[in-house]
XYZ file of C-alpha atoms in Angstrom:
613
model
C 134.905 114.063 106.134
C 135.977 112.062 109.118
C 133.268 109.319 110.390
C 132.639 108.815 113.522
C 130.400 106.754 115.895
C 129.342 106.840 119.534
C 129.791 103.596 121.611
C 126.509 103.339 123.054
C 125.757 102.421 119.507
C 126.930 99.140 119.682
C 126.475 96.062 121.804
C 129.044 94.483 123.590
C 132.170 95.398 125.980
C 133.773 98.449 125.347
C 136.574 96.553 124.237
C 134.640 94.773 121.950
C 133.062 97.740 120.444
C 136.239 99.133 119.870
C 137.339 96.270 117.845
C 134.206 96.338 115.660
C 134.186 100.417 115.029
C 138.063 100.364 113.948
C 137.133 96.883 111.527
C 134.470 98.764 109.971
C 136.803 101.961 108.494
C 135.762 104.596 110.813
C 137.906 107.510 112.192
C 136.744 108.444 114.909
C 134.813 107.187 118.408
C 132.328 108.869 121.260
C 133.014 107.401 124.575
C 130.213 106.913 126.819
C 130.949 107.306 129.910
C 128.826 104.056 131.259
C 131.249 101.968 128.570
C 134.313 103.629 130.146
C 132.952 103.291 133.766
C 132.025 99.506 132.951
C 134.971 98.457 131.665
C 138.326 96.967 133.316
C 140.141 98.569 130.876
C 141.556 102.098 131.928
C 141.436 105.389 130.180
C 144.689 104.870 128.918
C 144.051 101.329 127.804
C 141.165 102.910 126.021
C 143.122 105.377 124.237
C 146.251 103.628 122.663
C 143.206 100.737 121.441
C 141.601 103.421 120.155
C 144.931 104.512 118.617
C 145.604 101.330 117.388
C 142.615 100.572 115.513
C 143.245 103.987 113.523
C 140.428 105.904 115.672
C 140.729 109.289 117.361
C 138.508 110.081 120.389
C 136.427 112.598 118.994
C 134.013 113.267 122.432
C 133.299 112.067 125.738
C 130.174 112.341 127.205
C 127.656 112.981 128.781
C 127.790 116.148 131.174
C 124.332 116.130 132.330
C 122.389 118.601 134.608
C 124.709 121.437 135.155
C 123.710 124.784 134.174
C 120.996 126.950 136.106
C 121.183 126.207 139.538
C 121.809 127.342 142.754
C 125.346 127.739 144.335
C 125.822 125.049 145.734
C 125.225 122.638 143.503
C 127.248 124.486 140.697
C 130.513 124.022 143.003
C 129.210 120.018 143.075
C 128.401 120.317 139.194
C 132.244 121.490 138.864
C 133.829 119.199 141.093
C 132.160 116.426 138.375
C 133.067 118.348 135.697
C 136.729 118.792 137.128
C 136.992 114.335 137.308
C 135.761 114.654 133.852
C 138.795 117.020 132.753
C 141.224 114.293 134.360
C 139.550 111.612 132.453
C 139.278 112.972 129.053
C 143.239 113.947 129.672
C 143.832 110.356 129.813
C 141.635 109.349 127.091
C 143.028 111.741 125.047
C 139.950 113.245 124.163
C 138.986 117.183 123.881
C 135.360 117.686 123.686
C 133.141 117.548 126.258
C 129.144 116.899 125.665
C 127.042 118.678 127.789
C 123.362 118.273 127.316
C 120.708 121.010 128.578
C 119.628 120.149 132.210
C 116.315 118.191 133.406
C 117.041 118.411 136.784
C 114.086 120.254 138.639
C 117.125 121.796 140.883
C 117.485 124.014 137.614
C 115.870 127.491 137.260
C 114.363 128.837 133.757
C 117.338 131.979 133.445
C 118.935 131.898 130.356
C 121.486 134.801 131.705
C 122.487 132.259 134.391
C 122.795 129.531 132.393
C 124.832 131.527 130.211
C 127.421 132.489 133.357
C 127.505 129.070 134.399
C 128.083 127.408 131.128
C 131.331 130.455 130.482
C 132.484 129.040 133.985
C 132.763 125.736 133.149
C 134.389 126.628 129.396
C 136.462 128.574 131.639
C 137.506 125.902 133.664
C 137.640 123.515 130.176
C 140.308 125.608 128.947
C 142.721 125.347 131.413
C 142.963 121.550 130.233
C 142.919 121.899 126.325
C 139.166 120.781 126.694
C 136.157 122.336 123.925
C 132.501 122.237 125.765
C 129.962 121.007 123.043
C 126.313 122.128 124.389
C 123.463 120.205 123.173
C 119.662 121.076 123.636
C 118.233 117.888 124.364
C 114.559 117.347 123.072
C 112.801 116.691 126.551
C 114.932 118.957 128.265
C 113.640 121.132 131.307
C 114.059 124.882 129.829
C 116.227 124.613 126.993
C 114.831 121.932 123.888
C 115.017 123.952 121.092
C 118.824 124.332 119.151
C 118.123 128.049 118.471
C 117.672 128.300 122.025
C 121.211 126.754 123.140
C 122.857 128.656 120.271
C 121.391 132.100 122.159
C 123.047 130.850 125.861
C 126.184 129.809 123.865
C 126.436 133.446 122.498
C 125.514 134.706 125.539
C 128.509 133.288 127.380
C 130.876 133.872 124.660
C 133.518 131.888 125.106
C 135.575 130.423 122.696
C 135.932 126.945 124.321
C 131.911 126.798 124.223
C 130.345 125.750 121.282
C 127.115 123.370 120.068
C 126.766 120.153 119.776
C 124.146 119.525 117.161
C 121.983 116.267 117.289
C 119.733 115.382 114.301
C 117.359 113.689 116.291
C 117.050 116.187 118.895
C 116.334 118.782 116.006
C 114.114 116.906 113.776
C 111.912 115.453 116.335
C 110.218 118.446 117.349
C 109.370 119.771 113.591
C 112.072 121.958 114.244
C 113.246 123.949 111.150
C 117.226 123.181 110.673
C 117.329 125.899 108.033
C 118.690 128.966 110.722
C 121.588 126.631 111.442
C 123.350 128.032 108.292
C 123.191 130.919 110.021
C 125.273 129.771 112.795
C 128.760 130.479 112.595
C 130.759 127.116 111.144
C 133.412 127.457 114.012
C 131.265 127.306 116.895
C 129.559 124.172 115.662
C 131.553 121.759 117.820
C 130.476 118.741 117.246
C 127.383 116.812 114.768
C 125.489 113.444 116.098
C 123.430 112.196 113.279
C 120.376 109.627 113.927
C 117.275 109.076 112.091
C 113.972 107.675 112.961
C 110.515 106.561 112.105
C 107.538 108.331 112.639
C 106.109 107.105 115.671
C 103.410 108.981 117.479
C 104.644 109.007 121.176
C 106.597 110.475 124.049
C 110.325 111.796 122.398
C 111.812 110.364 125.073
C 110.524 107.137 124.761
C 110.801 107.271 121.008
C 114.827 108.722 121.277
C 116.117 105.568 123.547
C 114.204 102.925 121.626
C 114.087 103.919 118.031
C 116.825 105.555 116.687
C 118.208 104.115 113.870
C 120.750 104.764 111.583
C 120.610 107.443 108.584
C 118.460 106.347 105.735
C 116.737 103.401 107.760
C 114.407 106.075 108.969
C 112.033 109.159 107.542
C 113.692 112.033 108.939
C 115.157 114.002 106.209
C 119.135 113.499 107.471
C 120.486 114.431 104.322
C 118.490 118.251 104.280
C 119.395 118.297 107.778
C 123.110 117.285 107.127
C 123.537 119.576 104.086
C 122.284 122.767 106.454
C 125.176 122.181 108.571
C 127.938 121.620 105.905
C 126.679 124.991 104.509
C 127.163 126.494 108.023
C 130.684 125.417 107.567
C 131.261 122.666 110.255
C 134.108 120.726 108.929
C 133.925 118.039 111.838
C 133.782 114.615 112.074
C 129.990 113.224 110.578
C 128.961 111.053 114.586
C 126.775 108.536 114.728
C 124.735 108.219 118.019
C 122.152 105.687 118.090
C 120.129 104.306 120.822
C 117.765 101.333 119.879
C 116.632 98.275 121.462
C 117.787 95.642 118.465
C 121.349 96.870 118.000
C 121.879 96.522 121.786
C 121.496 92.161 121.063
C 122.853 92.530 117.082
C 126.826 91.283 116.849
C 128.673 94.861 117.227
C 130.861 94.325 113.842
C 127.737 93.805 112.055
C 125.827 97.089 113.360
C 129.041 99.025 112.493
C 129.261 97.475 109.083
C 125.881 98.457 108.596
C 126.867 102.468 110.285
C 129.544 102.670 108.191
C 127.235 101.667 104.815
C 124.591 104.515 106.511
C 127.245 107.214 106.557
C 128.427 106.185 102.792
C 124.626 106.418 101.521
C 124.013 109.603 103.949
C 127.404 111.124 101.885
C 126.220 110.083 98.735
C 122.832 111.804 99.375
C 123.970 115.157 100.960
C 126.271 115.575 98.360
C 123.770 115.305 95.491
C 121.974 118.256 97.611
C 124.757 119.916 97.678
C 126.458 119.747 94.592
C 129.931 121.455 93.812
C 130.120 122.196 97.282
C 130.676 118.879 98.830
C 134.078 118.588 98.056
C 134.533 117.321 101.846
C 132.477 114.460 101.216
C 133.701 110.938 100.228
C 130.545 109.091 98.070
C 130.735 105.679 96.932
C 130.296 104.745 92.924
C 126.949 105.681 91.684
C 124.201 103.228 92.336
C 123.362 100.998 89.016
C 119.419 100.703 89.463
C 118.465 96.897 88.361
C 115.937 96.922 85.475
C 114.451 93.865 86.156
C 114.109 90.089 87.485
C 116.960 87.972 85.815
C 115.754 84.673 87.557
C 115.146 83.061 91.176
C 117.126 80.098 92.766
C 114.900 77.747 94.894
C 116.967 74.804 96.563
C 114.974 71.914 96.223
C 115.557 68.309 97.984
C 117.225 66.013 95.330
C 114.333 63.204 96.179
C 111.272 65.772 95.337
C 110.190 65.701 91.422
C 111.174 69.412 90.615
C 108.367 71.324 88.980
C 105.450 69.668 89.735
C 104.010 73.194 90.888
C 105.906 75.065 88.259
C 104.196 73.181 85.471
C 100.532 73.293 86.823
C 101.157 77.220 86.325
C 102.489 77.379 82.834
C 105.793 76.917 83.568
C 108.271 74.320 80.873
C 112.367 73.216 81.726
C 113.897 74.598 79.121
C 117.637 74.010 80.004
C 119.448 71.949 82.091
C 123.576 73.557 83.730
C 126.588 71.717 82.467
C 128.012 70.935 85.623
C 125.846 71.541 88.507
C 122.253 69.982 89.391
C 120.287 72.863 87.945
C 117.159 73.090 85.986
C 116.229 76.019 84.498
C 112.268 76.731 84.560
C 110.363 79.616 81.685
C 107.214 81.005 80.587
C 107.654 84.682 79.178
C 109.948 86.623 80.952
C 109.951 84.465 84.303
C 112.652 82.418 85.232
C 113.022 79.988 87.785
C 116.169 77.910 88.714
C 115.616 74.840 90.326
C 118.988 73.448 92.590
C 118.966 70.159 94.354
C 122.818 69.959 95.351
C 122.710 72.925 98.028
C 121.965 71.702 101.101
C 119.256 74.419 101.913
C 117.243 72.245 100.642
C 116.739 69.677 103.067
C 114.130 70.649 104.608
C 112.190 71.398 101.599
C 112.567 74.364 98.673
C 113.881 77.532 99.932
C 114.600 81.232 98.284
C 118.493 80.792 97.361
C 119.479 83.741 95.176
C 117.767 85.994 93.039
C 119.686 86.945 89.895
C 119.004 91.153 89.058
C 119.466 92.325 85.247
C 122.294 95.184 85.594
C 123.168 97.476 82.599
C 126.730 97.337 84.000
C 126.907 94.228 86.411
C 130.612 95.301 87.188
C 129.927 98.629 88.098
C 126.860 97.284 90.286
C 129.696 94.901 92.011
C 131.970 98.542 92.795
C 128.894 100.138 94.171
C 128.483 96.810 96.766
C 131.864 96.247 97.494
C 132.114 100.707 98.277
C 129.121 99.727 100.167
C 130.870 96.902 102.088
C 129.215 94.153 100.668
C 131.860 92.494 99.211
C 131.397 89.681 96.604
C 130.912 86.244 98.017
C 133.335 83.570 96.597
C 132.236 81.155 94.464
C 132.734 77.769 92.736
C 132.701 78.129 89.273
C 133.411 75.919 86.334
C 135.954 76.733 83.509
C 133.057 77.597 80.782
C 130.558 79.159 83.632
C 129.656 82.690 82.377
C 131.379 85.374 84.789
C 128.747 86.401 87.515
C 129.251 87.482 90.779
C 127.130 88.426 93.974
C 127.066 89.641 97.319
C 124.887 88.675 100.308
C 121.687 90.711 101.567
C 121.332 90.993 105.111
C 119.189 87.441 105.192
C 121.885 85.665 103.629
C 119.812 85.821 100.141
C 122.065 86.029 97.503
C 122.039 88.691 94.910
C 123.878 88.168 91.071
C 124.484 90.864 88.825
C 123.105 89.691 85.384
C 122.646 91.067 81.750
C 120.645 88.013 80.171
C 120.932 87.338 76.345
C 122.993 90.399 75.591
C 124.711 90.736 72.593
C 127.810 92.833 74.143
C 127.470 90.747 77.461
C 128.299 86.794 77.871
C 124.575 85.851 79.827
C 124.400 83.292 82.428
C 121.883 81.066 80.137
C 124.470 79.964 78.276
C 125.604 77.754 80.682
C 122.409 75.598 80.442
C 122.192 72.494 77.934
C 119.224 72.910 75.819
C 116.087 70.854 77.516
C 112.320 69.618 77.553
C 110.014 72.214 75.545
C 106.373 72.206 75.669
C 104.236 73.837 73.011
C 101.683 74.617 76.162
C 104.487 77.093 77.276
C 104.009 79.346 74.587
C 100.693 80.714 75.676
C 102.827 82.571 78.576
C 100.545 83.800 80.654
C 102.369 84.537 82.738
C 105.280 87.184 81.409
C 107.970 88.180 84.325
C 108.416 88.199 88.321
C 106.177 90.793 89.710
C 107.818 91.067 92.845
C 109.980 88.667 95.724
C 109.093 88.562 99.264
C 111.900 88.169 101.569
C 111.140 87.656 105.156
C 113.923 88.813 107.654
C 115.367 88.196 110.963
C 113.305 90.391 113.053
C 116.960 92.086 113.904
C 117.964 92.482 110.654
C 114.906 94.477 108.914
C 116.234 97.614 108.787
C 119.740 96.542 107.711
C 117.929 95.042 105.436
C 116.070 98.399 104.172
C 119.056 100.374 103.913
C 120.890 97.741 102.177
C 118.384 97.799 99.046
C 117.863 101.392 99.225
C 121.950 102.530 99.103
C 123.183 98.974 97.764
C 120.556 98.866 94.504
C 119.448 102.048 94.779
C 115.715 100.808 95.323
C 113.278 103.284 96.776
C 111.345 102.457 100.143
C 108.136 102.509 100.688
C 105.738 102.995 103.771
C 106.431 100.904 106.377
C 102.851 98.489 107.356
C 101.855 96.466 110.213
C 99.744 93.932 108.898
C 97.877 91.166 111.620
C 97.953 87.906 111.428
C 96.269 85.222 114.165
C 99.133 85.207 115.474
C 100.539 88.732 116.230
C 101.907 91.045 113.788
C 103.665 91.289 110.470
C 105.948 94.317 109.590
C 106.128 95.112 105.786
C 108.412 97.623 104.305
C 108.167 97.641 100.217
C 111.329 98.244 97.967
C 111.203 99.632 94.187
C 112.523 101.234 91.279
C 110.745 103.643 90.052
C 109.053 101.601 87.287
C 108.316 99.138 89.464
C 110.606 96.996 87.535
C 111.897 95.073 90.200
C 109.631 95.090 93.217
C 110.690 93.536 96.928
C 108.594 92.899 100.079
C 110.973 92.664 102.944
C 108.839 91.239 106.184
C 109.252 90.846 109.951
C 107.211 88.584 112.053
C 108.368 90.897 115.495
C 104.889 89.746 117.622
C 103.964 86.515 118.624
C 104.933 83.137 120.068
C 106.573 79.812 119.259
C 103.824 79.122 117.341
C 104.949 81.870 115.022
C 108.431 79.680 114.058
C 107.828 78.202 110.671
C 105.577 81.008 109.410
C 108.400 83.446 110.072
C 110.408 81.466 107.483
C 108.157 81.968 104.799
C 109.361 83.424 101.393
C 107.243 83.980 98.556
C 107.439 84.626 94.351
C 104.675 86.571 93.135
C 104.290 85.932 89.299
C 102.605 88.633 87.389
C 100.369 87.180 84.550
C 98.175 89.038 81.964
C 95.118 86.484 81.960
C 94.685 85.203 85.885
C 91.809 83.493 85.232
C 93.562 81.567 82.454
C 96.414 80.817 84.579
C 94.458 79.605 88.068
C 91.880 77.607 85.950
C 95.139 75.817 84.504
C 96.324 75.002 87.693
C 93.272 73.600 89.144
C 93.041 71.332 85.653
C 96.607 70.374 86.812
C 95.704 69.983 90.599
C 96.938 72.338 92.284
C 94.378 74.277 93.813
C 95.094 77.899 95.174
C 95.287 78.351 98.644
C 91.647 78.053 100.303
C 89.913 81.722 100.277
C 86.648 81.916 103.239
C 83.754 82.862 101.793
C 83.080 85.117 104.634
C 86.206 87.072 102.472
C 84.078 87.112 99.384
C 80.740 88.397 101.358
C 82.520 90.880 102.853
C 84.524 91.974 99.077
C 80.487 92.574 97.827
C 79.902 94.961 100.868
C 83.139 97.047 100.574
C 83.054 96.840 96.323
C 80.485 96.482 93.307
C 82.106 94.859 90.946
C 78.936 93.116 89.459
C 77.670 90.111 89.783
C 79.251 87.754 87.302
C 82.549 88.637 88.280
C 82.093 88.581 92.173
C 80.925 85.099 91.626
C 84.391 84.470 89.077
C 86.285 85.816 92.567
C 84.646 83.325 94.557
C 84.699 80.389 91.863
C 88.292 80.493 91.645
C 89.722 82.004 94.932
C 90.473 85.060 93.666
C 91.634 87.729 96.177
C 90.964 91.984 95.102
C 92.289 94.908 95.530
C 92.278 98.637 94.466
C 93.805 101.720 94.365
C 93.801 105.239 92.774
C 95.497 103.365 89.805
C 93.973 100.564 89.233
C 93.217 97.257 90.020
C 94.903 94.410 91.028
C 93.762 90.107 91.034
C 95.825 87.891 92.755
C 96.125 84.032 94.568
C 98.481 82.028 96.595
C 99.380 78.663 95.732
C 100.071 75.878 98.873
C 103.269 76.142 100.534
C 106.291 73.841 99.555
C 109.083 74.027 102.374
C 109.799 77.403 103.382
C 108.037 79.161 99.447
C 105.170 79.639 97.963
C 103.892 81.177 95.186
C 101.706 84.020 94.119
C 100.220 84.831 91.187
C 98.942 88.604 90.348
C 97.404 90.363 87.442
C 97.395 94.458 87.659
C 95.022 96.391 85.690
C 95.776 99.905 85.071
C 98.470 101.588 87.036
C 97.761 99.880 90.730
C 100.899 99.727 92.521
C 100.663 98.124 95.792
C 101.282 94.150 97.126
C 97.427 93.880 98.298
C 98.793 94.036 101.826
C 94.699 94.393 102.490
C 94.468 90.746 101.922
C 97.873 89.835 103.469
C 95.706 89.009 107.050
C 93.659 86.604 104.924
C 96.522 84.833 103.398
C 98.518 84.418 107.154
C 94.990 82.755 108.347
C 94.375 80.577 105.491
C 98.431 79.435 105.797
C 97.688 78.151 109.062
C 94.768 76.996 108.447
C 96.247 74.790 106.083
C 99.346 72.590 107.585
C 101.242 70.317 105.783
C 99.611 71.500 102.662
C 102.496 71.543 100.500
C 103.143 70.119 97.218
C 106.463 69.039 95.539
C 108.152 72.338 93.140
């Protein structure tokens, strides 16, 4: 199907925008009329850029306010509607969106609406032009789509048809399931948006939080599949208002559209099945089945693994050609670099390497998904590995480690130091990797693990901090194989600067005790825990005395769920990461975000605590 994308979507001149929708792949444009009426360029400019960038004016709009009233103000409502014709002659456009009326001038008659609305179709026709009538959410008599599909029938007119909005629909609990009973042909046109569920005004919640597909929880793919079955064989429209993509760089937000509408393909189709010929999905997703290893850049006048080795941790290899040390105990690998020059200012979260059972076919997913493999330098015996940026500029490899039928990155480390206290290995794989994001970039970021990896989201939390809030959105496979926290700090002042840096390594171990009393015998103490935490852990939980006071001894933090339990700590903060180390008992599957405000006040209650890596 042809993609499409509305110009208010974007930031920048329309000029601009143009540029960034026709660099992105799609088909197709919406012109909003304040872009058009903005801009120096004229309709015609707009239309052979458009034409030159590959993109067809599939709308312009909006029409608002014009069915239901009195005389007089119909004969005004045409004479707009009439400078509209002219315009969308020189754009070269042929559908017209007209959205159901708020004014107060407008009378609740369906039968007059009706007349009014086969008027202006009338008038539409005379200049090649479709009408596409849209119930909006919040409008004055008409908010429901069943509703504007009755008036449209009512007027029967072939140049009047719907314009179907997902966000209009799915806002108001609507079911979409009658629109497969509306004829395919007098579907004009499809805008797709999704949201999150916030609990306020719809108009409010339309112009502020709209997002694209698969960044929200509306159910766009149900929705979308409804209207393929209805047989619509238009273009698939994004229209998205939202208060970060207006300040995001336009060729990034319609990168990221573009990636939506893949995913949203992908996921109709699968409801769909046989029947989505139309559709054009990208190469299945290969689901990572684990932690391969994570990069920290490290300054080059630390002494690497200080921190590492007062948790368990040995060097165990050393890269033939770059300054790389590679770090073990069990499962967990850590790479230490000191020649990237992230590390100046102390360690920081590099790359994370993912084990793939196909790492090429995870590369064709990315690259379908336009994330395109970043180039890099790589030495004549360097195993093959490539990866592609997330949204934070993390870097992600595609790895099969020590496979027989796969050459593994590992290889390309010398053989080094090994410490017999390394084979207790307490501590047996990465748990999980907390990325904190741009506060513009979280839910690029979202969508990019969910259609990019395939990873499933989780409920979105607001967590406090003393400082203003933290926004947490949880990634997984279904095993909970490989686990990511992606945060936001979006509340707060300058003061919040070199928290909202912060990236962390949780560790999972299968004796915590073991592993914090080691660390304290090596020095490095967890991160300070109040006791006021531990009196209020006996209120809320009896978990006997002995091991309430084993909590407390150690700085222990606690958590439960339904499934089962979960221990963790936080080690001091080194640069821009820290550590944490967990233990789950049972089945518990959270990140102890209950204990995430107690960790952002002991951080800042502790500056400058940092120890070397």
């Amino acid at each position: 199907m042809r993609r499409s994308i509305a110009t208010v979507s974007l930031s920048g001149s329309l000029a601009d925008k143009l540029t960034a929708i026709g660099g992105a792949g799609f088909d197709g444009v919406e012109i909003f009329e304040n872009d058009l009426v903005s801009s120096r360029m004229s309709p015609e400019d707009v239309r052979h850029r458009a034409a030159g960038l590959g993109l067809a004016v599939e709308l312009y709009q909006p029409l608002r306010d014009f069915e239901a009233v009195p005389p007089a103000l119909l004969e005004r409502n045409l004479r707009r509607a009439e400078h509209k014709f002219a315009v969308m002659r020189r754009l070269g456009a042929t559908r017209l969106l007209v959205c159901s009326t708020v004014s107060p001038d407008s009378v609740d008659d369906d039968e007059l609406a009706a007349e009014q609305l086969r008027t202006l179709a009338e008038r539409a026709a005379q200049h090649g032009i479709q009408i596409a009538y849209e119930a909006l959410a919040w409008g004055r008599h008409v908010s429901d789509y069943l509703h504007s599909w009755r008036i449209v029938r009512m007027a029967d007119h072939p140049n009047l048809g719907l314009c179907l909005d997902s966000f209009h629909i799915l806002s108001r609990d609507a079911d979409p399931y009658a629109i497969e009973t509306i004829p395919g042909e007098k579907i004009f046109f499809l805008q797709l948006a999704d949201a999150p569920t916030l609990p306020m005004d719809v108009l409010y919640w339309s112009r502020h939080y709209r997002c694209f597909p698969g960044q929200g929880d509306l159910d766009l793919p149900g929705f979308t599949a409804h209207v393929l079955r209805a047989g619509y064989d238009g273009p698939l429209s994004l229209e998205i208002f939202n208060d970060i993509f207006r300040q995001a760089a336009g060729m990034r937000t319609a990168l990221d559209a573009m990636r939506s509408l893949a995913f949203l393909e992908e996921t109709v189709g699968e409801r769909l099945g046989g029947s989505a010929a139309s559709l054009a999905p990208p190469p299945p997703p290969v689901v990572p089945t684990g932690f391969a290893f994570v990069e920290l850049a490290v300054p080059s006048t630390a002494a690497p693994g200080e921190q590492l080795s007062s948790l368990g941790f040995v060097r165990t290899g050393v890269h033939a050609g770059k300054p790389v040390e590679l770090w073990e105990q069990g499962g967990a690998r850590i790479l230490l670099n000191t020649g990237s020059p992230e590390s100046e200012d102390g360690p920081a979260l590099g790359a994370i390497g993912l084990e793939s059972p196909d790492p090429a076919a995870s590369v064709k997913r990315a690259e379908a998904l336009l994330s395109p493999v970043l180039p890099r330098t790589r030495g004549p015996r360097d195993a093959p590995l490539d990866a592609v940026a997330a949204p934070d500029g993390t870097e992600l490899f595609f790895c099969r480690t020590r496979h027989a039928d796969h050459s593994s990155w590992t290889d390309d480390f010398t053989e080094g130091r090994r410490d017999p206290a390394g084979d207790a290995a307490e501590i047996t794989r990465i748990d999980h990797v907390a990325l904190t994001q741009p506060w513009h970039h979280f839910d690029e970021a979202s969508l990019f693990y969910r259609s990019v990896l395939g990873l499933r989201p989780h409920e979105s939390l607001e967590l406090p901090d003393p400082y203003g809030l933290l926004r947490s959105r949880a990634v997984s496979t279904g095993d909970g194989a490989v686990r990511m926290a992606l945060n936001v700090a979006y509340a707060g002042g300058p003061s919040r600067a070199p928290d909202a840096a912060r990236q962390h390594i949780a560790l999972a171990s299968r004796d915590i005790v073991a592993t914090v009393r080691r660390a304290r015998a090596a020095g490095a103490a967890p991160l300070p825990i109040p006791d006021n935490y531990y009196d209020d852990l006996e209120a809320r939980h009896d978990l006997g005395a002995e091991r309430h006071r084993t909590l407390r001894e150690l700085g222990l933090l606690y958590d439960r769920d339904e499934h089962g339990e979960f221990l963790h700590f936080y080690t001091a903060t080194s640069g821009r990461v820290f550590f944490e180390v967990v233990q789950r008992i049972g089945g518990y599957r959270g990140y102890g975000a209950v204990n995430a405000p107690i960790r952002l006040a002991a951080q800042h209650a502790v500056p400058g605590g940092a120890r070397p890596l």
